Coordinates of C-alpha atoms in Angstrom, one line a residue:
Chain W
M1 CA 25.7 77.8 -23.2
R2 CA 28.3 80.3 -24.3
V3 CA 25.6 82.7 -25.5
E4 CA 23.7 82.7 -22.2
F5 CA 27.0 82.8 -20.3
A6 CA 28.3 85.9 -22.2
Q7 CA 25.0 87.7 -21.8
T8 CA 25.0 87.1 -18.0
I9 CA 28.6 88.2 -17.7
L10 CA 27.8 91.4 -19.4
E11 CA 25.0 92.0 -17.0
V12 CA 27.0 91.1 -13.9
A13 CA 30.0 93.1 -15.1
T14 CA 27.8 96.2 -15.7
Q15 CA 26.5 96.0 -12.2
D16 CA 29.9 95.3 -10.5
A17 CA 33.0 97.2 -11.6
S18 CA 35.2 94.7 -9.8
V19 CA 34.4 91.9 -12.2
L20 CA 37.3 91.2 -14.6
F21 CA 37.3 88.7 -17.5
L22 CA 40.5 86.9 -18.4
T23 CA 40.7 84.5 -21.4
G24 CA 43.4 82.2 -22.5
D25 CA 43.0 83.6 -26.0
L26 CA 39.6 81.9 -26.6
G27 CA 36.2 83.3 -27.3
F28 CA 36.0 83.8 -31.1
M29 CA 32.4 84.2 -32.2
A30 CA 31.2 84.3 -28.6
L31 CA 33.0 86.8 -26.5
E32 CA 33.4 89.7 -28.9
E33 CA 30.7 91.8 -27.2
V34 CA 32.1 91.0 -23.7
R35 CA 35.6 92.2 -25.0
D36 CA 34.3 95.3 -26.6
R37 CA 32.1 96.4 -23.7
L38 CA 34.4 95.5 -20.8
G39 CA 37.3 97.4 -22.3
E40 CA 40.4 97.2 -20.0
R41 CA 38.5 94.8 -17.7
F42 CA 38.7 92.2 -20.5
I43 CA 42.2 90.8 -20.4
N44 CA 43.4 88.4 -23.0
A45 CA 46.2 86.6 -21.1
G46 CA 47.5 84.8 -24.2
V47 CA 47.9 81.1 -24.5
A48 CA 49.4 80.8 -21.0
E49 CA 46.9 79.3 -18.6
Q50 CA 49.3 78.9 -15.6
N51 CA 50.2 82.5 -15.6
M52 CA 46.6 83.5 -16.2
V53 CA 45.4 81.7 -13.1
S54 CA 48.3 83.1 -10.9
A55 CA 47.6 86.6 -12.3
A56 CA 43.9 86.1 -11.4
A57 CA 44.9 85.3 -7.9
G58 CA 47.0 88.5 -7.7
L59 CA 44.1 90.5 -9.1
A60 CA 41.7 89.0 -6.6
A61 CA 44.1 90.0 -3.9
R62 CA 43.5 93.6 -5.2
D63 CA 39.8 93.1 -4.6
F64 CA 38.8 92.2 -8.1
K65 CA 36.5 89.3 -9.0
P66 CA 38.4 87.7 -11.9
I67 CA 36.7 85.2 -14.3
V68 CA 39.2 82.9 -16.0
Y69 CA 38.0 81.4 -19.2
S70 CA 39.3 78.6 -21.5
I71 CA 38.3 75.2 -22.9
A72 CA 37.5 73.0 -19.9
P73 CA 40.7 70.9 -19.8
F74 CA 42.9 73.9 -20.4
A75 CA 41.1 75.9 -17.7
T76 CA 41.4 73.1 -15.1
L77 CA 44.2 70.7 -15.7
R78 CA 47.0 72.8 -17.1
P79 CA 46.9 75.4 -14.3
Y80 CA 45.9 72.9 -11.6
E81 CA 48.6 73.7 -9.1
Q82 CA 48.1 77.4 -9.6
L83 CA 44.5 76.9 -8.8
R84 CA 45.3 74.9 -5.7
N85 CA 48.1 77.1 -4.3
D86 CA 47.5 80.6 -5.5
V87 CA 43.7 80.6 -5.6
C88 CA 42.2 78.0 -3.3
L89 CA 44.7 78.0 -0.4
H90 CA 44.0 81.7 -0.1
N91 CA 40.2 81.3 -0.7
L92 CA 40.2 84.0 -3.4
P93 CA 37.1 84.7 -5.5
V94 CA 38.6 83.5 -8.8
K95 CA 35.9 82.0 -11.0
V96 CA 37.1 79.4 -13.5
V97 CA 35.0 78.8 -16.5
G98 CA 35.6 75.8 -18.7
N99 CA 33.8 75.5 -22.0
G100 CA 32.9 72.2 -23.5
G101 CA 32.7 69.9 -20.4
G102 CA 32.7 66.2 -21.0
Y103 CA 32.8 65.2 -24.7
G104 CA 31.7 68.7 -25.6
Y105 CA 34.4 69.3 -28.2
G106 CA 33.4 66.1 -29.9
I107 CA 35.4 65.4 -33.0
M108 CA 38.1 67.8 -31.9
G109 CA 39.4 64.8 -30.0
S110 CA 40.5 63.6 -26.6
T111 CA 42.9 66.5 -25.8
H112 CA 39.9 68.8 -25.9
H113 CA 37.6 66.6 -23.8
A114 CA 37.2 67.1 -20.0
L115 CA 36.1 63.8 -18.3
E116 CA 37.8 64.4 -15.0
D117 CA 37.4 68.2 -14.5
V118 CA 34.6 68.0 -12.0
G119 CA 36.5 65.4 -10.0
V120 CA 39.8 67.3 -9.8
M121 CA 38.1 70.6 -9.1
R122 CA 35.9 69.4 -6.3
T123 CA 38.9 68.1 -4.4
L124 CA 40.3 71.6 -4.1
P125 CA 39.7 73.5 -0.8
N126 CA 36.9 76.1 -0.8
M127 CA 36.1 75.3 -4.5
R128 CA 32.4 75.1 -5.5
V129 CA 31.7 73.3 -8.8
F130 CA 28.7 74.3 -11.0
V131 CA 27.4 72.1 -13.8
P132 CA 24.2 73.7 -15.1
A133 CA 21.9 71.5 -17.1
F134 CA 19.6 73.8 -19.0
G135 CA 20.2 76.9 -20.9
S136 CA 17.7 78.6 -18.6
D137 CA 20.0 77.7 -15.7
V138 CA 23.0 79.5 -16.8
A139 CA 22.1 83.0 -15.7
K140 CA 21.1 82.1 -12.2
C141 CA 24.0 79.7 -11.9
V142 CA 26.5 82.4 -12.9
R143 CA 24.9 84.8 -10.5
A144 CA 25.1 82.2 -7.7
M145 CA 28.8 81.7 -8.6
M146 CA 29.6 85.4 -8.6
A147 CA 27.8 85.9 -5.3
Y148 CA 29.9 83.3 -3.6
S149 CA 32.9 84.8 -1.8
G150 CA 35.4 82.0 -2.7
P151 CA 36.7 80.2 -5.8
A152 CA 34.4 78.4 -8.1
Y153 CA 34.4 76.3 -11.3
L154 CA 31.7 76.5 -13.9
R155 CA 31.5 73.7 -16.5
L156 CA 29.7 74.9 -19.6
G157 CA 28.1 72.4 -21.9
K158 CA 25.5 72.2 -24.6
S159 CA 22.6 74.4 -24.0
V160 CA 19.6 72.1 -23.3
P161 CA 16.0 73.3 -23.4
N162 CA 14.2 72.6 -20.1
F163 CA 11.0 71.3 -21.8
G164 CA 8.9 73.3 -19.4
L165 CA 9.8 70.8 -16.6
V166 CA 11.8 73.3 -14.6
T167 CA 10.4 76.7 -14.1
D168 CA 12.7 79.6 -15.0
A169 CA 11.6 81.3 -11.8
S170 CA 12.9 78.6 -9.5
P171 CA 16.0 79.6 -7.6
W172 CA 19.4 78.0 -8.2
A173 CA 19.7 74.7 -6.3
P174 CA 22.3 71.9 -6.4
M175 CA 19.6 69.3 -7.0
R176 CA 16.2 69.7 -8.6
R177 CA 13.4 67.3 -9.4
V178 CA 12.6 67.2 -13.1
S179 CA 9.8 64.6 -13.1
Q180 CA 8.1 62.6 -10.4
G181 CA 7.9 58.9 -10.3
S182 CA 8.0 56.0 -7.8
S183 CA 9.9 53.0 -9.2
L184 CA 13.3 54.3 -10.1
V185 CA 15.3 57.4 -9.1
V186 CA 17.5 58.9 -11.8
A187 CA 20.1 61.5 -11.1
A188 CA 21.8 63.2 -14.1
M189 CA 24.6 65.7 -13.8
G190 CA 24.4 68.6 -16.2
P191 CA 23.1 68.6 -19.7
V192 CA 23.0 64.8 -20.2
V193 CA 19.6 65.1 -18.3
E194 CA 18.2 65.9 -21.8
H195 CA 18.8 62.3 -22.9
V196 CA 16.9 60.9 -20.0
I197 CA 14.0 63.3 -20.5
S198 CA 13.8 62.3 -24.2
L199 CA 13.4 58.7 -23.2
L200 CA 10.7 59.2 -20.6
P201 CA 7.9 58.6 -23.1
E202 CA 9.3 55.1 -23.7
L203 CA 9.0 54.2 -20.0
P204 CA 6.0 53.4 -17.9
P205 CA 4.2 56.7 -16.9
G206 CA 5.0 57.7 -13.3
S207 CA 7.9 55.2 -13.0
V208 CA 10.9 57.6 -13.1
D209 CA 11.8 60.1 -10.5
L210 CA 14.2 62.2 -12.4
W211 CA 16.6 64.7 -10.7
S212 CA 19.0 67.2 -12.3
V213 CA 22.2 67.8 -10.3
G214 CA 23.9 71.1 -11.0
E215 CA 26.5 71.5 -8.3
L216 CA 29.1 69.4 -6.5
S217 CA 30.3 68.7 -3.9
L218 CA 27.0 67.7 -2.3
S219 CA 27.5 68.0 1.4
S220 CA 24.1 66.5 1.8
L221 CA 21.4 65.2 -0.6
D222 CA 18.0 66.7 -1.0
G223 CA 15.6 65.2 1.6
E224 CA 13.0 64.5 -1.0
F225 CA 15.6 62.7 -3.1
L226 CA 16.7 60.5 -0.2
R227 CA 13.1 59.6 0.7
S228 CA 12.4 58.7 -2.9
A229 CA 15.6 56.6 -3.1
Q230 CA 14.6 54.8 0.1
E231 CA 11.1 54.0 -1.2
A232 CA 12.2 53.0 -4.7
G233 CA 15.3 51.2 -3.6
R234 CA 16.8 51.8 -7.0
V235 CA 19.0 54.7 -8.1
I236 CA 20.8 55.2 -11.4
T237 CA 23.3 58.0 -12.0
V238 CA 24.1 59.4 -15.4
E239 CA 27.2 61.7 -15.8
E240 CA 29.4 62.7 -18.7
H241 CA 32.5 62.3 -16.5
Y242 CA 34.7 59.5 -15.2
L243 CA 33.4 57.5 -12.3
A244 CA 36.4 58.7 -10.3
G245 CA 35.6 61.9 -8.6
G246 CA 32.2 62.3 -10.2
M247 CA 28.6 62.7 -9.1
A248 CA 28.0 59.0 -8.3
E249 CA 31.0 58.8 -6.0
N250 CA 29.9 62.0 -4.4
M251 CA 26.4 60.6 -3.7
A252 CA 27.4 57.1 -2.6
P253 CA 28.2 57.8 1.0
H254 CA 24.9 59.7 1.5
L255 CA 22.9 56.9 -0.1
I256 CA 24.7 54.2 1.8
N257 CA 23.9 55.9 5.1
A258 CA 20.3 56.6 4.2
C259 CA 19.3 53.3 2.5
S260 CA 21.0 50.8 4.8
G261 CA 21.5 47.9 2.5
R262 CA 18.4 47.8 0.4
L263 CA 19.6 49.8 -2.6
R264 CA 20.5 49.0 -6.1
F265 CA 22.9 51.7 -7.2
K266 CA 23.8 51.6 -10.9
N267 CA 26.2 54.1 -12.5
L268 CA 26.4 55.3 -16.1
F269 CA 29.5 57.4 -16.7
A270 CA 32.2 58.3 -19.3
R271 CA 34.5 55.4 -19.9
G272 CA 36.8 57.3 -22.1
Y273 CA 37.3 55.8 -25.5
P274 CA 36.1 52.1 -25.3
S275 CA 36.4 51.6 -29.1
G276 CA 39.5 53.8 -29.5
L277 CA 37.5 55.9 -32.1
Y278 CA 36.3 59.5 -32.1
G279 CA 33.2 61.3 -33.2
S280 CA 30.7 63.9 -32.2
Q281 CA 29.7 64.5 -28.6
R282 CA 26.5 62.6 -29.2
W283 CA 28.5 59.7 -30.7
H284 CA 30.6 59.5 -27.6
Q285 CA 27.5 59.8 -25.4
D286 CA 25.9 56.9 -27.3
E287 CA 29.1 54.8 -27.0
N288 CA 29.1 55.3 -23.2
A289 CA 25.4 54.6 -22.7
L290 CA 24.9 58.2 -21.7
A291 CA 22.3 58.6 -24.5
G292 CA 20.2 56.6 -26.9
P293 CA 19.8 52.8 -26.9
G294 CA 22.4 52.1 -24.2
L295 CA 20.8 54.5 -21.8
L296 CA 17.3 53.2 -22.5
A297 CA 18.5 49.6 -22.0
A298 CA 20.0 50.6 -18.6
L299 CA 16.9 52.4 -17.5
R300 CA 14.6 49.5 -18.6
E301 CA 16.9 47.0 -16.8
M302 CA 16.7 48.9 -13.6
L303 CA 12.9 49.0 -13.9
G304 CA 12.8 45.3 -14.4
L305 CA 11.5 45.6 -17.9
Chain Q
M1 CA 55.9 101.9 7.3
Q2 CA 59.1 103.8 7.9
K3 CA 62.0 103.2 5.6
T4 CA 65.4 102.4 7.0
A5 CA 68.1 104.9 6.1
P6 CA 70.6 103.5 3.6
S7 CA 73.4 103.8 6.1
D8 CA 71.6 101.6 8.6
L9 CA 70.7 98.8 6.1
P10 CA 74.0 96.8 6.7
A11 CA 73.3 96.6 10.4
A12 CA 69.7 95.6 9.7
G13 CA 70.9 93.0 7.3
A14 CA 73.2 91.6 9.9
R15 CA 70.4 91.3 12.4
V16 CA 68.3 89.4 9.8
R17 CA 71.3 87.1 9.1
K18 CA 71.8 86.5 12.8
L19 CA 68.2 85.8 13.5
L20 CA 67.8 83.3 10.6
L21 CA 71.0 81.5 11.6
D22 CA 69.7 81.1 15.1
L23 CA 66.4 79.8 13.8
H24 CA 68.0 77.2 11.5
Y25 CA 70.6 76.2 14.1
G26 CA 68.0 75.8 16.8
A27 CA 65.6 73.8 14.5
R28 CA 68.4 71.8 12.7
S29 CA 66.5 72.8 9.6
G30 CA 67.8 72.8 6.0
H31 CA 67.4 75.4 3.2
V32 CA 69.7 77.7 5.2
G33 CA 71.9 78.3 2.1
S34 CA 68.9 79.6 0.1
A35 CA 68.0 81.9 3.0
L36 CA 71.5 83.3 3.4
S37 CA 71.6 84.0 -0.3
C38 CA 68.8 86.5 -0.2
V39 CA 69.2 88.2 3.2
E40 CA 70.4 91.5 1.8
I41 CA 67.9 91.4 -1.1
L42 CA 65.0 91.0 1.3
T43 CA 66.4 93.5 3.8
F44 CA 66.9 96.0 1.0
L45 CA 63.4 95.6 -0.4
R46 CA 61.4 95.4 2.8
L47 CA 63.3 97.9 5.0
G48 CA 64.9 100.1 2.3
C49 CA 62.4 100.4 -0.5
M50 CA 58.9 99.4 0.4
S51 CA 56.1 101.7 1.6
A52 CA 52.9 100.5 3.2
S53 CA 51.1 100.2 -0.1
D54 CA 53.7 97.9 -1.6
T55 CA 53.6 94.1 -1.8
L56 CA 56.5 91.6 -1.7
V57 CA 56.2 88.2 -3.2
L58 CA 58.9 85.7 -2.2
S59 CA 58.6 83.3 -5.0
K60 CA 61.5 81.2 -3.7
G61 CA 59.4 80.2 -0.7
H62 CA 62.1 77.9 0.6
A63 CA 63.8 81.0 1.9
A64 CA 60.9 81.6 4.2
S65 CA 63.2 81.9 7.2
A66 CA 64.9 84.9 5.6
L67 CA 61.5 86.5 5.0
Y68 CA 60.3 85.8 8.6
S69 CA 63.5 87.2 10.0
T70 CA 63.3 90.3 7.8
L71 CA 59.7 90.9 8.9
A72 CA 60.8 90.5 12.5
V73 CA 63.6 93.0 12.1
A74 CA 61.0 95.3 10.4
G75 CA 58.8 94.9 13.5
E76 CA 55.9 93.3 11.5
V77 CA 56.4 89.9 13.0
Q78 CA 57.1 89.3 16.8
E79 CA 60.7 88.2 17.1
D80 CA 60.0 86.3 20.3
E81 CA 57.1 84.5 18.8
L82 CA 59.2 83.6 15.7
R83 CA 62.1 82.3 17.8
A84 CA 59.8 80.3 20.0
R85 CA 57.6 78.8 17.2
Y86 CA 59.8 78.4 14.0
Y87 CA 59.7 74.9 12.5
K88 CA 57.8 73.5 15.5
D89 CA 54.6 71.5 15.5
G90 CA 51.6 73.7 15.6
T91 CA 53.4 76.7 14.1
L92 CA 52.6 79.3 11.5
F93 CA 56.3 79.6 10.7
S94 CA 56.6 76.5 8.5
A95 CA 59.6 76.0 6.2
H96 CA 57.6 77.6 3.4
P97 CA 55.3 80.6 4.1
P98 CA 51.6 79.8 4.9
P99 CA 48.6 81.5 3.3
N100 CA 46.6 84.3 4.9
K101 CA 48.2 84.2 8.3
I102 CA 51.3 86.3 8.7
S103 CA 51.3 90.1 8.2
G104 CA 53.6 91.0 5.4
I105 CA 53.1 87.7 3.6
R106 CA 50.2 87.9 1.2
F107 CA 50.8 84.6 -0.6
A108 CA 51.9 81.1 0.4
T109 CA 54.8 80.1 -1.9
G110 CA 57.0 77.1 -2.2
S111 CA 56.2 75.5 -5.5
L112 CA 58.5 77.3 -7.8
G113 CA 57.3 79.5 -10.7
H114 CA 54.1 80.8 -9.0
G115 CA 55.3 84.1 -7.6
P116 CA 55.9 86.0 -10.9
G117 CA 52.3 85.2 -12.1
I118 CA 50.9 86.4 -8.8
A119 CA 53.0 89.5 -9.0
V120 CA 51.9 90.5 -12.5
G121 CA 48.3 90.1 -11.3
L122 CA 48.9 92.4 -8.3
A123 CA 50.7 94.9 -10.5
L124 CA 48.0 94.9 -13.2
G125 CA 45.4 95.2 -10.4
S126 CA 47.1 98.4 -9.2
K127 CA 47.1 99.7 -12.8
L128 CA 43.4 99.0 -13.2
R129 CA 42.7 100.7 -9.8
K130 CA 44.8 103.7 -10.9
Q131 CA 47.1 103.4 -7.9
P132 CA 50.4 104.5 -9.2
D133 CA 52.0 104.5 -5.7
E134 CA 51.5 100.7 -5.3
R135 CA 54.6 98.8 -6.3
V136 CA 55.1 95.0 -6.4
Y137 CA 58.4 93.2 -5.7
C138 CA 59.0 89.6 -6.6
V139 CA 62.1 87.7 -5.6
V140 CA 62.8 84.6 -7.7
S141 CA 65.7 82.1 -7.6
D142 CA 67.8 81.4 -10.6
G143 CA 66.9 77.7 -10.6
E144 CA 63.3 78.8 -10.6
L145 CA 63.9 80.3 -14.0
N146 CA 63.6 76.8 -15.4
E147 CA 59.9 77.0 -14.9
G148 CA 58.0 78.0 -18.0
S149 CA 55.4 79.9 -16.0
V150 CA 58.0 82.4 -15.0
W151 CA 58.5 83.3 -18.6
E152 CA 54.8 83.5 -19.2
A153 CA 54.7 86.1 -16.5
F154 CA 57.6 88.0 -17.9
A155 CA 55.8 88.2 -21.3
F156 CA 52.7 89.3 -19.6
S157 CA 54.5 92.0 -17.6
R158 CA 55.9 93.5 -20.8
H159 CA 52.6 93.3 -22.7
F160 CA 50.6 95.0 -20.0
K161 CA 53.4 97.6 -19.4
L162 CA 53.8 96.8 -15.7
D163 CA 56.4 99.4 -14.8
N164 CA 55.2 99.2 -11.2
L165 CA 56.7 95.7 -10.9
L166 CA 60.3 94.8 -10.1
F167 CA 61.7 91.3 -10.2
I168 CA 64.9 90.4 -8.4
V169 CA 66.7 87.2 -9.4
D170 CA 68.8 85.7 -6.6
R171 CA 71.5 84.4 -8.9
N172 CA 73.6 82.1 -6.7
N173 CA 74.3 79.7 -9.7
L174 CA 73.1 76.7 -7.7
Q175 CA 69.9 74.7 -7.8
G176 CA 68.5 71.5 -6.4
F177 CA 71.0 68.9 -7.7
G178 CA 73.9 70.8 -9.2
R179 CA 75.2 74.1 -10.6
T180 CA 72.7 75.9 -12.8
S181 CA 75.1 75.9 -15.7
E182 CA 75.2 72.1 -15.5
V183 CA 71.6 71.3 -14.6
M184 CA 69.8 73.7 -17.0
D185 CA 72.0 76.3 -18.5
M186 CA 69.9 79.5 -18.9
S187 CA 72.7 81.6 -20.2
P188 CA 72.9 84.1 -21.7
L189 CA 70.4 85.1 -19.0
N190 CA 70.5 88.8 -19.4
E191 CA 70.0 88.6 -23.1
K192 CA 67.0 86.3 -22.6
L193 CA 65.4 88.7 -20.1
R194 CA 66.0 91.6 -22.5
A195 CA 64.5 89.7 -25.4
F196 CA 61.4 89.3 -23.3
G197 CA 61.2 93.1 -23.1
L198 CA 62.2 93.6 -19.5
A199 CA 64.5 96.4 -18.2
V200 CA 67.5 94.5 -17.0
T201 CA 70.3 95.4 -14.7
E202 CA 72.8 93.6 -12.5
A203 CA 73.9 94.1 -8.9
D204 CA 75.9 92.6 -6.2
G205 CA 73.1 91.0 -4.2
H206 CA 75.0 91.2 -0.9
D207 CA 75.9 94.9 -1.2
F208 CA 73.3 97.5 -0.3
G209 CA 75.0 100.2 -2.3
S210 CA 75.0 98.1 -5.4
L211 CA 71.4 97.1 -4.9
A212 CA 70.4 100.7 -4.4
E213 CA 72.2 101.8 -7.5
A214 CA 70.6 99.0 -9.6
Y215 CA 67.2 99.8 -8.1
E216 CA 67.4 103.4 -9.2
S217 CA 68.6 102.7 -12.7
V218 CA 66.3 99.8 -13.4
S219 CA 63.2 101.7 -12.1
Q220 CA 64.0 104.6 -14.4
A221 CA 64.6 102.2 -17.3
A222 CA 61.3 100.4 -16.6
R223 CA 59.4 103.7 -16.5
N224 CA 61.0 104.9 -19.7
G225 CA 60.4 101.5 -21.4
S226 CA 56.9 101.0 -20.0
T227 CA 57.9 97.6 -18.8
A228 CA 58.8 95.6 -15.7
G229 CA 62.3 95.9 -14.3
I230 CA 64.5 93.0 -13.2
I231 CA 67.7 93.0 -11.2
V232 CA 69.9 90.0 -11.7
A233 CA 71.6 90.0 -8.3
A234 CA 74.8 88.0 -8.0
T235 CA 74.8 86.1 -4.7
V236 CA 76.6 83.3 -2.9
K237 CA 74.4 80.5 -1.7
G238 CA 75.2 79.7 1.9
R239 CA 77.2 82.9 2.2
G240 CA 79.4 82.8 5.2
M241 CA 79.0 79.1 6.0
P242 CA 82.5 77.7 6.4
G243 CA 83.1 74.9 3.9
L244 CA 79.5 75.0 2.7
A245 CA 79.2 78.3 0.9
D246 CA 78.6 77.9 -2.8
T247 CA 77.8 74.2 -2.5
V248 CA 74.7 72.2 -3.3
A249 CA 75.0 70.8 0.2
C250 CA 74.1 74.1 1.9
H251 CA 70.6 73.7 0.4
Y252 CA 69.9 70.6 2.5
V253 CA 72.2 70.0 5.5
P254 CA 71.5 71.5 9.0
M255 CA 74.3 73.5 10.5
T256 CA 76.8 72.0 12.9
E257 CA 78.0 74.1 15.8
E258 CA 81.2 74.9 13.9
V259 CA 79.4 76.0 10.8
Y260 CA 76.9 78.0 12.8
G261 CA 79.8 79.7 14.7
G262 CA 81.6 80.5 11.5
A263 CA 78.5 81.8 9.7
L264 CA 77.9 84.2 12.6
K265 CA 81.1 86.0 11.8
L266 CA 79.5 87.8 8.9
C267 CA 76.9 89.2 11.3
G268 CA 79.2 91.8 12.8
D269 CA 78.0 93.3 16.1
A270 CA 74.7 91.4 15.8
G271 CA 76.6 88.2 15.8
D272 CA 78.8 89.2 18.7
Q273 CA 75.7 89.8 20.8
G274 CA 74.5 86.3 20.1

């Protein structure tokens, strides 16, 4: 998504002179044009994420809108207290952008993965968390993030085609229906929705009601989604994130209140490194039943097949 | 924002000292040693140096009472309100400064090592806005220099030529559980600061004349060197507290009547009135 992201940042920064871009010394082969066109508004803060976030808070106090960019774990976990104290307690418009959410950095290994970023970021006061699914979402997601007056986190992942299922003209929304069905509700956070879409032809037509979730926290669930969950009585969540703090935990209270006892709620999530081995993003997704045969088996089981 | 004449700063400092002693004694609160350590530094900056467009970041947020008292003497905080509400339930005047609520306090601080990063952001923001008159002051404790983020900010201030930024180190040689030389020896401190590219000078942190002299020389050196300035201000933690000055204990223990009475002696006429 870095290409779509960089393009949108250029547009946003051209329209708004208060937009600054800070990077923790990352962006090779992606942000060169942003650097060259933003000039002094592009700030390479060096490999020093704590200071970068505190500095962004100071810049925001001078009425700038700083974007802070790094690989997802370095953007969220390393400067976590700076985000909480300096940015969020003051409700400043600092926008944190983490590249490679989930297992996005694949064979780079566990230090570069972010399986808890959404959870820790969504506990912060005033923080909105964006997890766009499709490449075509990135521009409107970035615009929604920049329009928000407070702090935000954007988890960038693999750019997934929308298969014509979601129209590019549709406005940004935390939840969107991707395909309609009546037997099983599926909610997928971010780009892993691609794997569910790819399996739809292998499931009975009209059985899966598939939803893409692109923003947490969900203070409420979409009314259509809740009605569908009530009628189907079966919901499965798919997220490239630990169960703790993720989408399923976020949805659970709403579903419990709406479905009063008659609900099967199954959760697929990142379990870390079950085999202790490492590989590509897709390899990790397969190992955690977030793609491929494991995901298909879980969907079929929930459909009683 | 009217600056206080240099000749009037000692009396103002005494009023700040008296007020914070009253606050701590009334509340039976700790951290009094840390506050007494930086009374003159804060008085000098807020009343003697700062204009309306300047920003002060107290990175050693545990000295909040000294900051509240300084702002009260400056007329920015209501002294009656401060005296009535300090350290009480339902207050804005907590032991560390709160966010977004008190005029003159832009940032909540308390976790050490955050202020310098905030300060470099403010200073860079002024540079980008082409506001040469906006200056940023950041007061850090010497124990706080253990935090790596402080040195990240120092490097940043040099790289981005932030000559509109002045750090002051409250160098009382004590930290949470011992003397700085024993806990985490940062010496030779001045050489380390110079090696990071800062314009460094020393001062007696309780003497307004010494602070003023250091301020002039370091500001000039910072401009000449296109870098941030830093004053390493020698101070005494718990200054004036009988039996407790320059001890770790004055970071924690509330004042007895005897200690309070003894500490007031440094407040001159302001103390006599109390």
